[in-house]
Amino acid sequence: MIEFEPTEEQQLIVDTVRQFAANEIRPQAHDAAESRKLPENVLAQAHELGLVALGLDEAHGGGGDRSAVTGVLIAEELAYGDLAIALAILSPSLTGLPVTEFGTDPQKAEILPALVGPSFCAGSLALIEPDFRFDPFRPTTRAALDGGDYTLRGHKCFVPWLDSGDHVLVIAMEDDDPQAFLVPRNTKGLAATPERNLGLDALPTVEIELDDVRVPASARLGGDAGCDVHSIIDRGRIALAATAVGVSRAAFEIARDYAKEREAFGAPIATKQAIAFKIADMAIEIDAARLLVWEAAWLLDSGAKATREAVLASRQAAQVALVVTDGAVQVLGGYGYIRDYLPEMLHRNACGYTNFETLTLI
Amino acid sequence: MIEFEPTEEQQLIVDTVRQFAANEIRPQAHDAAESRKLPENVLAQAHELGLVALGLDEAHGGGGDRSAVTGVLIAEELAYGDLAIALAILSPSLTGLPVTEFGTDPQKAEILPALVGPSFCAGSLALIEPDFRFDPFRPTTRAALDGGDYTLRGHKCFVPWLDSGDHVLVIAMEDDDPQAFLVPRNTKGLAATPERNLGLDALPTVEIELDDVRVPASARLGGDAGCDVHSIIDRGRIALAATAVGVSRAAFEIARDYAKEREAFGAPIATKQAIAFKIADMAIEIDAARLLVWEAAWLLDSGAKATREAVLASRQAAQVALVVTDGAVQVLGGYGYIRDYLPEMLHRNACGYTNFETLTLI
Amino acid sequence: MAISFELTDNSRCARDFYRKMAVEQMRPIARRYDVEEHALPTEWVDYYWEHGRKGPPTDFSTPADGMVQVCIQVEELCWGDAALYLRMPTASLGGAAVGSAGTFKGDGPPIWGAMAITEPGAGSDTAAIQTTADFDGDEWVLNGTKIFCTNGEGASQFEGGFVVVWATVDKSAGRGGIKSFVVPAKTPGMKLVGLEKKLGIRASDTATLLFENCRVPADHLLGSAKVRKKDPSKTGDKGFKGAMATFDASRPIVAAMAIGIGRASLDLCRDELEKQGIRIRYDAPRCDLTVIERDFIDMEAELQAARLLTWRAAWMMNHGKPNNLEASMSKAKAGLAVTKITQKVVELLGPIGYSQKLLAEKWMRDAKVNDIYEGTQQINQLIVARRVLDYSSSMLR
Amino acid sequence: MAISFELTDNSRCARDFYRKMAVEQMRPIARRYDVEEHALPTEWVDYYWEHGRKGPPTDFSTPADGMVQVCIQVEELCWGDAALYLRMPTASLGGAAVGSAGTFKGDGPPIWGAMAITEPGAGSDTAAIQTTADFDGDEWVLNGTKIFCTNGEGASQFEGGFVVVWATVDKSAGRGGIKSFVVPAKTPGMKLVGLEKKLGIRASDTATLLFENCRVPADHLLGSAKVRKKDPSKTGDKGFKGAMATFDASRPIVAAMAIGIGRASLDLCRDELEKQGIRIRYDAPRCDLTVIERDFIDMEAELQAARLLTWRAAWMMNHGKPNNLEASMSKAKAGLAVTKITQKVVELLGPIGYSQKLLAEKWMRDAKVNDIYEGTQQINQLIVARRVLDYSSSMLR
């Protein structure tokens, strides 16, 4: 039956995360971006909420709830607080979820306990490459068996690189298939350089060079069976689309409230059709994008392949985020251009959605 | 020096054509479309104005003014009256101008006198093909020398086919080059079927099948030297773009006047920002498109290749025409949907600009 | 409850039933009745009345999607042909009015329903209605002119027809004075004075009706005759508020109509591309995508976005949730999205898209009406804006 | 006269001169002063003052493009770096005010000019200005707060600076009471109270200035002191009308700034594509076009459209034609087009577009200001709408 309401349990999670985003994340968003520094206390608090652990393997301390719908509900709410902080909070899932889904028992035992441990421990995924021709399904980074080891060569960017993590999951082509490899950060030949980008200021990311990085054959995610990188990317795209909805909603609310507050020519600017219709369009497009995200997530949960739906949802959500955050800057006028107000940061973050591909997972 | 004002002679022509369009063409536009019949008297009057003859070879009775700028000024004004009638009025140029530019002396002597004669005589060009993969620079219609004759095989559409004409200029690939061939309409193997399209109701057009149509070698435009089909297409695109500006201007004025007239909720709807800004955007985009057209035409006149500029101007003008005529329908609301009012016809005509390629020349 | 996009068996069954009807009964005659404007599509009317209107067998012991199922049905029929859908012998929009606003049950099932709201001087501004209803003896006497009455010919002229006429019983009361009246076909004083020639949906009749001392019994007023002078939209009054509730019910249906046309366009476009060996690659890297691929993917996303907004608005009705905001959202989105989709398909298909050989050009013409009736694009944006800004209609005009 | 798009030799010479300056002096330090926000780019300031400001040798015996040439110069400099352009020692927008509105000539050339118009409570609504100017003895006394003063630090603090302050001499007169006053740098009572941290144009200072009993001589009022209570914009009064004429002159220049940034983005995009062997095909059939090609072609068209609208508005000034409509058209078009272009280039270049390794991301940030200052997008649309509808500002708000 067609239904547009989360379960009671999901609604409880949404309410909790929404409060957390409003009370704990949002107040830190501006300073975190300006100082380029994550608020550690917020990561710790979020860790205690157990949002990531919820989706990890039960046998290793996770909650075993692999629902993508739950995942997108959480991702939207966190990103509504702040995208960079949300991606940091969710970063353990970048290694944790693929290991839960595809990992061998030894891989699970190695990776998961730290992620569900008493303190926050970040994960990381190296997928994107610094080239506009980048094809996520056919990265140019290559993995080759050499003796009993794999040798990885290539160049990655937008790799989340929080202080607390120790592994990075590297996506590389092995012969004609993309596969994933669990690489300890301190492996010889792996050089990480901090990045500065248009947005996501608070999230530490790096470019990495993989110069004949050697890992044992057991580092291949899923062992001999390998893993399905397509599925990882589909999940990532849907998760990111959910965060785009959250960012858009944040921008929308700021613009709406400002427009009702700010007077010009003797009346709130929201009483002008040019502003009011812009705000109406924002509301429509945000709801539309959210429903596309929900449907794609629901499809994942039903066990179907969701490549097409992930593409539709992520393209649409990326476009909506761009337009809505740009619109919020516009509604705030001069103040939209000033970093004391949030819209410009939301807009810079939103400009990346066409490139982020998979900076989080659900 | 950068200048945005026509010469005095050009301004005189513009004023004349503008009056003619307003007083003679526009009043016939609705009935011509509904009856699918050109107003013969208007064609005759237009012929007397000598607008097409102006650009034809002086030695054969034309005016010898090959200025593309003059051409786009005329084309915009005529199309402001009505696109279908404008294309009919300008149709002699479809054969006349290429013959003037590339024709051999015998070809000029054969074709031009009829076009500048005492009564209106239509021309025709067969370029477009009924396939969305159509490439104007590489048509699938082929011309092959066979004995002393050319044999033409292929399929064309959107071919203007007025009662009064006798030749059609057919664009076909000869080996690896597109060339043009002067084909009498009654040649054996040429079958013409009247078309019905989304718009251009008043303009008689046909699909033609060329089934081993044989013409003498002397039918090849330009003889041994041939012709430059790229230049014909560039000129055609610029001319069509000028008509798109004219159509847009017509729609804009109707929408503007209606919006000032029509009251809703106690005031003219033009006093609502949603309507007023739409009308402002129309005005901006129409002027912008016109200036791109002028620049491309000026570049042609300066003797330079204008393929890029023709593409920019025609894409932009096509897009503007689509948006502006759609906007006019929208401004008129329910009346915009009714054929008693012009916007819906303007909109149907405008929807074709991405396909028309070269239905007129300058 | 849990978020789900799975159709019930009942909905699937309805979808398949109406899709078959669309393919077999509507598509074959779609072009003909576009060309023969104003002709009554007799074979369709007869077929629908005899075989179509009862719909597929519904198993009421299993779950149903309610209004969502109605939207699915409408989408399928309009995928077949929106103009023929509008020319069905049914209460249609008029029926929705009777159902949502009132108490009146006619004698037997009404088969040709029409709403008569718009006047020459009042488009979306329904409060400016000039048609009057005066109580005289025990009858209402209607006087005025109504334009743009969809199905107005059938409803005013054919046996079993009825027109729901909006009129004011008290001009000084503004919106509070507006009531709706059921006028059976052939009631003396109701005259069909013209049929519009339109851009699209040409098989659907759009009538101008004249009311000259047209008398109907007292109980033909829908809802209460009481006039609330102040803030009628906030009260339980069935007059203006009833009319507006009609829109909340009908806008998702109009959105579903648009979506049916949009899907028809996209399906045709995909078929034509595939005939030439072009398949849309959803997993191509962005820098390799062709314009056709990207445009197609964007159109699919827009259409599905509109569909989900529509289903949500319909689903809210199932649960008795007020859906004024969501109904307008769905209408605004669907109208605009489908206008763009049908225009883009005409463009992508090139010369064959512009030709009447295919139906793409017809669907572009048909689709445009969805941006206009049941509240223009602008009116629906206005409603959404008022709701999200929490502004009254006097704050945001 | 005849329609022509041929630059004069003077314009070409100016273009080449400023392009060289952009390449050699601006580009190398553009990123540095984006990162070191609020630092004075000393090497640029010094270079410009000593070598740059006189411009290329102009041959006054041959034709000149006048204001069009100014637009070309501004485009080249902003192609170099819009933020550094705004941080030039020049009268800049302040100078345009002095030039177009008034009679005041300072002592020697003013080198740091700034306009102080916007107030915390009055953005585009210039008639709502609260800063007061009272005549006391033979001096004007200014009181109020001004925000968003471009170049406000230099103009208020550096030797040779001056601020043009808009203030009302009679609040009851509305717009008629608004006059502008020249306040030399370091005038007692004028205080620099803050510099904004901005999305882009970070090398340009955006100051908040406080005026507390700030006194300037009587002749520092630009134009006439006379207050016209009725319809001041229709009279010869130099106050409000002077201020508005300033906009007619400055909007094409702001448009040219936007165009410079947009061209920088497009040039970079083309270079990066060509490095990977991708060339834009202008003659490809539509169905073969890639998304990159179509987006690029559309961006070129948008940029050129904006440029031509801008040149037209400038050309009208050369000929003394009123260009209020055309100036706003150019600003509205250029602001929006370049916002979209710079965003799209960030997208097309993928991960390297989003990285600070290239300047694409900076240009996206810099460009956005053009949609906001000198009248937001909305204000310029409003002006265009009033003109084309022939509505007064009270008819269309």
XYZ file of N, CA and C in Angstrom, chain B residues 34-148:
345
model
N -6.317 29.235 -39.230
C -7.499 28.391 -39.062
C -7.939 27.780 -40.386
N -7.786 28.536 -41.475
C -8.214 28.014 -42.781
C -7.069 27.302 -43.500
N -5.871 27.339 -42.888
C -4.688 26.757 -43.524
C -4.511 27.285 -44.940
N -4.638 28.591 -45.074
C -4.593 29.173 -46.407
C -3.901 30.527 -46.329
N -2.947 30.732 -47.215
C -2.242 32.004 -47.233
C -3.121 33.090 -47.830
N -3.063 34.294 -47.298
C -3.804 35.408 -47.906
C -3.057 35.902 -49.140
N -3.569 35.554 -50.321
C -2.838 35.850 -51.562
C -2.581 37.343 -51.733
N -3.565 38.141 -51.305
C -3.389 39.585 -51.495
C -2.199 40.112 -50.707
N -1.957 39.544 -49.538
C -0.821 40.002 -48.738
C 0.491 39.635 -49.417
N 0.538 38.426 -49.988
C 1.749 38.035 -50.710
C 2.010 38.988 -51.874
N 0.945 39.335 -52.558
C 1.096 40.244 -53.703
C 1.591 41.610 -53.245
N 0.971 42.123 -52.178
C 1.402 43.429 -51.663
C 2.863 43.393 -51.233
N 3.225 42.313 -50.530
C 4.597 42.194 -50.053
C 5.556 42.137 -51.225
N 5.141 41.425 -52.269
C 5.983 41.344 -53.459
C 6.236 42.731 -54.026
N 5.198 43.556 -53.990
C 5.374 44.918 -54.508
C 6.351 45.737 -53.692
N 6.427 45.440 -52.389
C 7.405 46.147 -51.555
C 8.830 45.793 -51.974
N 8.996 44.625 -52.636
C 10.315 44.261 -53.155
C 11.324 43.856 -52.104
N 10.838 43.276 -51.024
C 11.746 42.955 -49.920
C 12.735 41.859 -50.288
N 12.257 40.835 -51.002
C 13.163 39.761 -51.393
C 14.051 40.222 -52.538
N 13.458 40.894 -53.486
C 14.196 41.342 -54.671
C 15.401 42.187 -54.277
N 15.239 42.894 -53.179
C 16.307 43.753 -52.672
C 17.649 43.024 -52.622
N 17.619 41.758 -52.225
C 18.869 41.037 -52.004
C 19.346 40.248 -53.207
N 18.561 40.252 -54.287
C 18.928 39.410 -55.432
C 19.868 40.131 -56.388
N 20.422 39.342 -57.285
C 21.430 39.823 -58.222
C 20.952 41.034 -59.030
N 21.756 42.077 -59.023
C 21.367 43.296 -59.729
C 21.211 43.067 -61.228
N 22.120 42.269 -61.770
C 22.118 42.039 -63.219
C 20.825 41.376 -63.681
N 20.116 40.733 -62.739
C 18.874 40.062 -63.121
C 17.662 40.704 -62.470
N 17.783 41.990 -62.171
C 16.604 42.709 -61.699
C 16.502 42.853 -60.201
N 17.447 42.306 -59.450
C 17.405 42.449 -57.995
C 18.017 43.763 -57.551
N 18.003 43.975 -56.224
C 18.509 45.235 -55.678
C 19.985 45.185 -55.341
N 20.534 43.973 -55.303
C 21.960 43.841 -55.051
C 22.396 44.189 -53.639
N 21.446 44.373 -52.727
C 21.821 44.665 -51.341
C 21.895 43.343 -50.571
N 23.068 42.817 -50.459
C 23.227 41.511 -49.830
C 23.411 41.614 -48.322
N 23.098 42.779 -47.738
C 23.357 42.952 -46.309
C 22.508 42.001 -45.464
N 23.182 41.175 -44.674
C 22.464 40.278 -43.773
C 21.800 41.077 -42.661
N 22.403 42.201 -42.290
C 21.790 43.039 -41.254
C 20.433 43.546 -41.734
N 20.402 44.070 -42.958
C 19.107 44.489 -43.518
C 18.139 43.313 -43.508
N 18.664 42.157 -43.873
C 17.828 40.959 -43.919
C 17.201 40.615 -42.585
N 17.972 40.671 -41.510
C 17.388 40.291 -40.224
C 16.417 41.361 -39.725
N 16.684 42.605 -40.071
C 15.742 43.664 -39.676
C 14.380 43.409 -40.330
N 14.415 43.061 -41.620
C 13.170 42.770 -42.340
C 12.493 41.521 -41.779
N 13.292 40.470 -41.577
C 12.720 39.189 -41.140
C 12.021 39.339 -39.792
N 12.635 40.070 -38.869
C 11.989 40.248 -37.562
C 10.639 40.936 -37.712
N 10.610 41.992 -38.515
C 9.368 42.751 -38.638
C 8.260 41.935 -39.289
N 8.615 41.207 -40.344
C 7.592 40.382 -41.003
C 7.042 39.335 -40.036
N 7.950 38.674 -39.324
C 7.509 37.609 -38.425
C 6.724 38.168 -37.247
N 6.985 39.421 -36.920
C 6.186 40.093 -35.897
C 4.720 40.142 -36.350
N 4.519 40.263 -37.648
C 3.147 40.195 -38.186
C 2.598 38.775 -38.064
N 3.293 37.825 -38.681
C 2.902 36.412 -38.571
C 4.006 35.565 -39.174
N 4.348 34.499 -38.493
C 5.486 33.708 -38.956
C 5.188 32.971 -40.259
N 4.047 32.334 -40.337
C 3.755 31.543 -41.536
C 3.707 32.450 -42.768
N 3.038 33.593 -42.623
C 2.949 34.515 -43.764
C 4.325 35.094 -44.081
N 5.098 35.386 -43.048
C 6.450 35.920 -43.266
C 7.291 34.920 -44.048
N 7.224 33.658 -43.652
C 8.034 32.651 -44.352
C 7.576 32.501 -45.797
N 6.290 32.653 -46.016
C 5.787 32.605 -47.391
C 6.312 33.794 -48.201
N 6.223 34.965 -47.612
C 6.693 36.174 -48.304
C 8.177 36.054 -48.652
N 8.931 35.483 -47.709
C 10.374 35.397 -47.911
C 10.791 34.168 -48.718
N 9.835 33.301 -49.041
C 10.220 32.024 -49.654
C 10.991 32.174 -50.966
N 10.741 33.208 -51.768
C 11.544 33.306 -53.004
C 13.046 33.347 -52.727
N 13.404 33.838 -51.524
C 14.829 33.903 -51.218
C 15.444 32.510 -51.062
N 14.607 31.502 -50.820
C 15.141 30.155 -50.595
C 15.864 29.626 -51.829
N 15.364 29.992 -52.995
C 16.129 29.667 -54.197
C 16.907 30.900 -54.670
N 16.292 32.068 -54.537
C 16.883 33.288 -55.092
C 18.232 33.661 -54.508
N 18.365 33.570 -53.210
C 19.625 34.005 -52.621
C 20.786 33.050 -52.899
N 20.600 31.741 -52.731
C 21.715 30.846 -53.090
C 22.101 30.969 -54.565
N 21.105 31.159 -55.436
C 21.434 31.311 -56.857
C 22.202 32.610 -57.074
N 21.788 33.669 -56.398
C 22.503 34.933 -56.509
C 23.949 34.781 -56.037
N 24.122 34.057 -54.947
C 25.459 33.974 -54.371
C 26.350 32.958 -55.097
N 25.778 31.800 -55.432
C 26.633 30.732 -55.962
C 26.324 30.356 -57.406
N 25.185 30.819 -57.933
C 24.714 30.302 -59.211
C 25.603 30.664 -60.398
N 25.586 29.797 -61.400
C 26.234 30.111 -62.670
C 25.337 31.118 -63.403
N 25.857 31.739 -64.440
C 25.047 32.714 -65.181
C 23.779 32.087 -65.742
N 23.890 30.912 -66.366
C 22.642 30.309 -66.855
C 21.646 30.032 -65.730
N 22.143 29.609 -64.551
C 21.229 29.358 -63.435
C 20.542 30.649 -63.001
N 21.310 31.731 -62.947
C 20.706 33.011 -62.586
C 19.629 33.395 -63.590
N 19.984 33.223 -64.850
C 19.039 33.613 -65.900
C 17.776 32.753 -65.847
N 17.924 31.528 -65.417
C 16.768 30.635 -65.381
C 15.861 30.947 -64.190
N 16.480 31.229 -63.049
C 15.716 31.308 -61.803
C 15.280 32.721 -61.445
N 16.192 33.677 -61.554
C 15.931 34.973 -60.937
C 14.823 35.801 -61.566
N 14.734 35.854 -62.897
C 13.721 36.753 -63.470
C 12.306 36.492 -62.951
N 11.956 35.238 -62.760
C 10.603 34.943 -62.261
C 10.410 35.531 -60.878
N 11.482 35.500 -60.080
C 11.349 35.941 -58.686
C 11.188 37.455 -58.563
N 11.742 38.176 -59.554
C 11.623 39.634 -59.483
C 10.584 40.130 -60.485
N 9.831 39.195 -61.041
C 8.841 39.542 -62.050
C 7.665 40.308 -61.474
N 6.670 40.532 -62.307
C 5.548 41.374 -61.888
C 4.711 40.736 -60.785
N 4.654 39.399 -60.751
C 3.847 38.824 -59.669
C 4.681 37.899 -58.802
N 4.160 37.662 -57.623
C 4.867 36.855 -56.631
C 5.137 35.450 -57.151
N 6.364 34.993 -56.985
C 6.721 33.636 -57.374
C 7.540 33.033 -56.238
N 7.073 31.908 -55.685
C 7.707 31.339 -54.507
C 8.961 30.570 -54.856
N 9.836 30.436 -53.885
C 10.978 29.547 -53.989
C 10.824 28.434 -52.981
N 11.770 27.510 -52.989
C 11.675 26.429 -52.019
C 13.044 25.802 -51.794
N 13.217 25.282 -50.599
C 14.472 24.634 -50.227
C 14.130 23.329 -49.521
N 14.759 22.249 -49.944
C 14.544 20.947 -49.295
C 15.830 20.570 -48.569
N 15.846 20.816 -47.279
C 17.043 20.543 -46.477
C 16.760 19.495 -45.405
N 15.719 19.777 -44.600
C 15.459 18.982 -43.397
C 14.965 17.590 -43.772
N 15.290 16.618 -42.904
C 14.839 15.252 -43.143
C 14.087 14.753 -41.919
N 13.104 13.883 -42.150
C 12.220 13.494 -41.044
C 12.845 12.441 -40.126
N 13.849 12.853 -39.394
C 14.565 11.939 -38.498
C 15.205 12.800 -37.423
N 15.048 12.403 -36.156
C 15.601 13.280 -35.124
C 17.126 13.263 -35.125
N 17.733 12.331 -35.851
C 19.197 12.324 -35.931
C 19.704 13.191 -37.077
N 18.783 13.895 -37.731
C 19.138 14.697 -38.901
C 20.315 15.647 -38.620
N 21.295 15.580 -39.515
C 22.461 16.468 -39.435
C 22.463 17.341 -40.692
N 22.194 18.626 -40.557
C 22.058 19.466 -41.761
C 23.318 19.489 -42.613
N 24.457 19.251 -41.962
C 25.698 19.297 -42.732
C 26.018 17.944 -43.385
N 25.269 16.933 -43.011
C 25.474 15.610 -43.606
C 24.118 14.931 -43.832
N 23.316 15.471 -44.738
C 22.004 14.861 -44.982
C 22.171 13.439 -45.513
N 21.140 12.639 -45.311
C 21.219 11.267 -45.831
C 20.764 11.197 -47.290
N 20.105 12.249 -47.754
C 19.762 12.316 -49.180
C 21.064 12.383 -49.986
N 21.123 11.569 -51.031
C 22.382 11.480 -51.767
C 22.208 11.874 -53.230
N 23.277 12.488 -53.766
C 23.304 12.835 -55.189
C 24.488 12.103 -55.817
N 24.241 11.421 -56.898
C 25.339 10.694 -57.544
C 25.314 10.954 -59.046
N 26.502 11.169 -59.619
C 26.600 11.360 -61.063
C 26.400 10.016 -61.744
N 25.545 10.047 -62.733
C 25.257 8.803 -63.439
C 25.090 9.174 -64.893
N 26.103 8.854 -65.687
C 26.132 9.400 -67.037
C 26.350 10.893 -66.919
N 25.634 11.685 -67.642
C 25.784 13.136 -67.513
C 24.837 13.722 -66.484
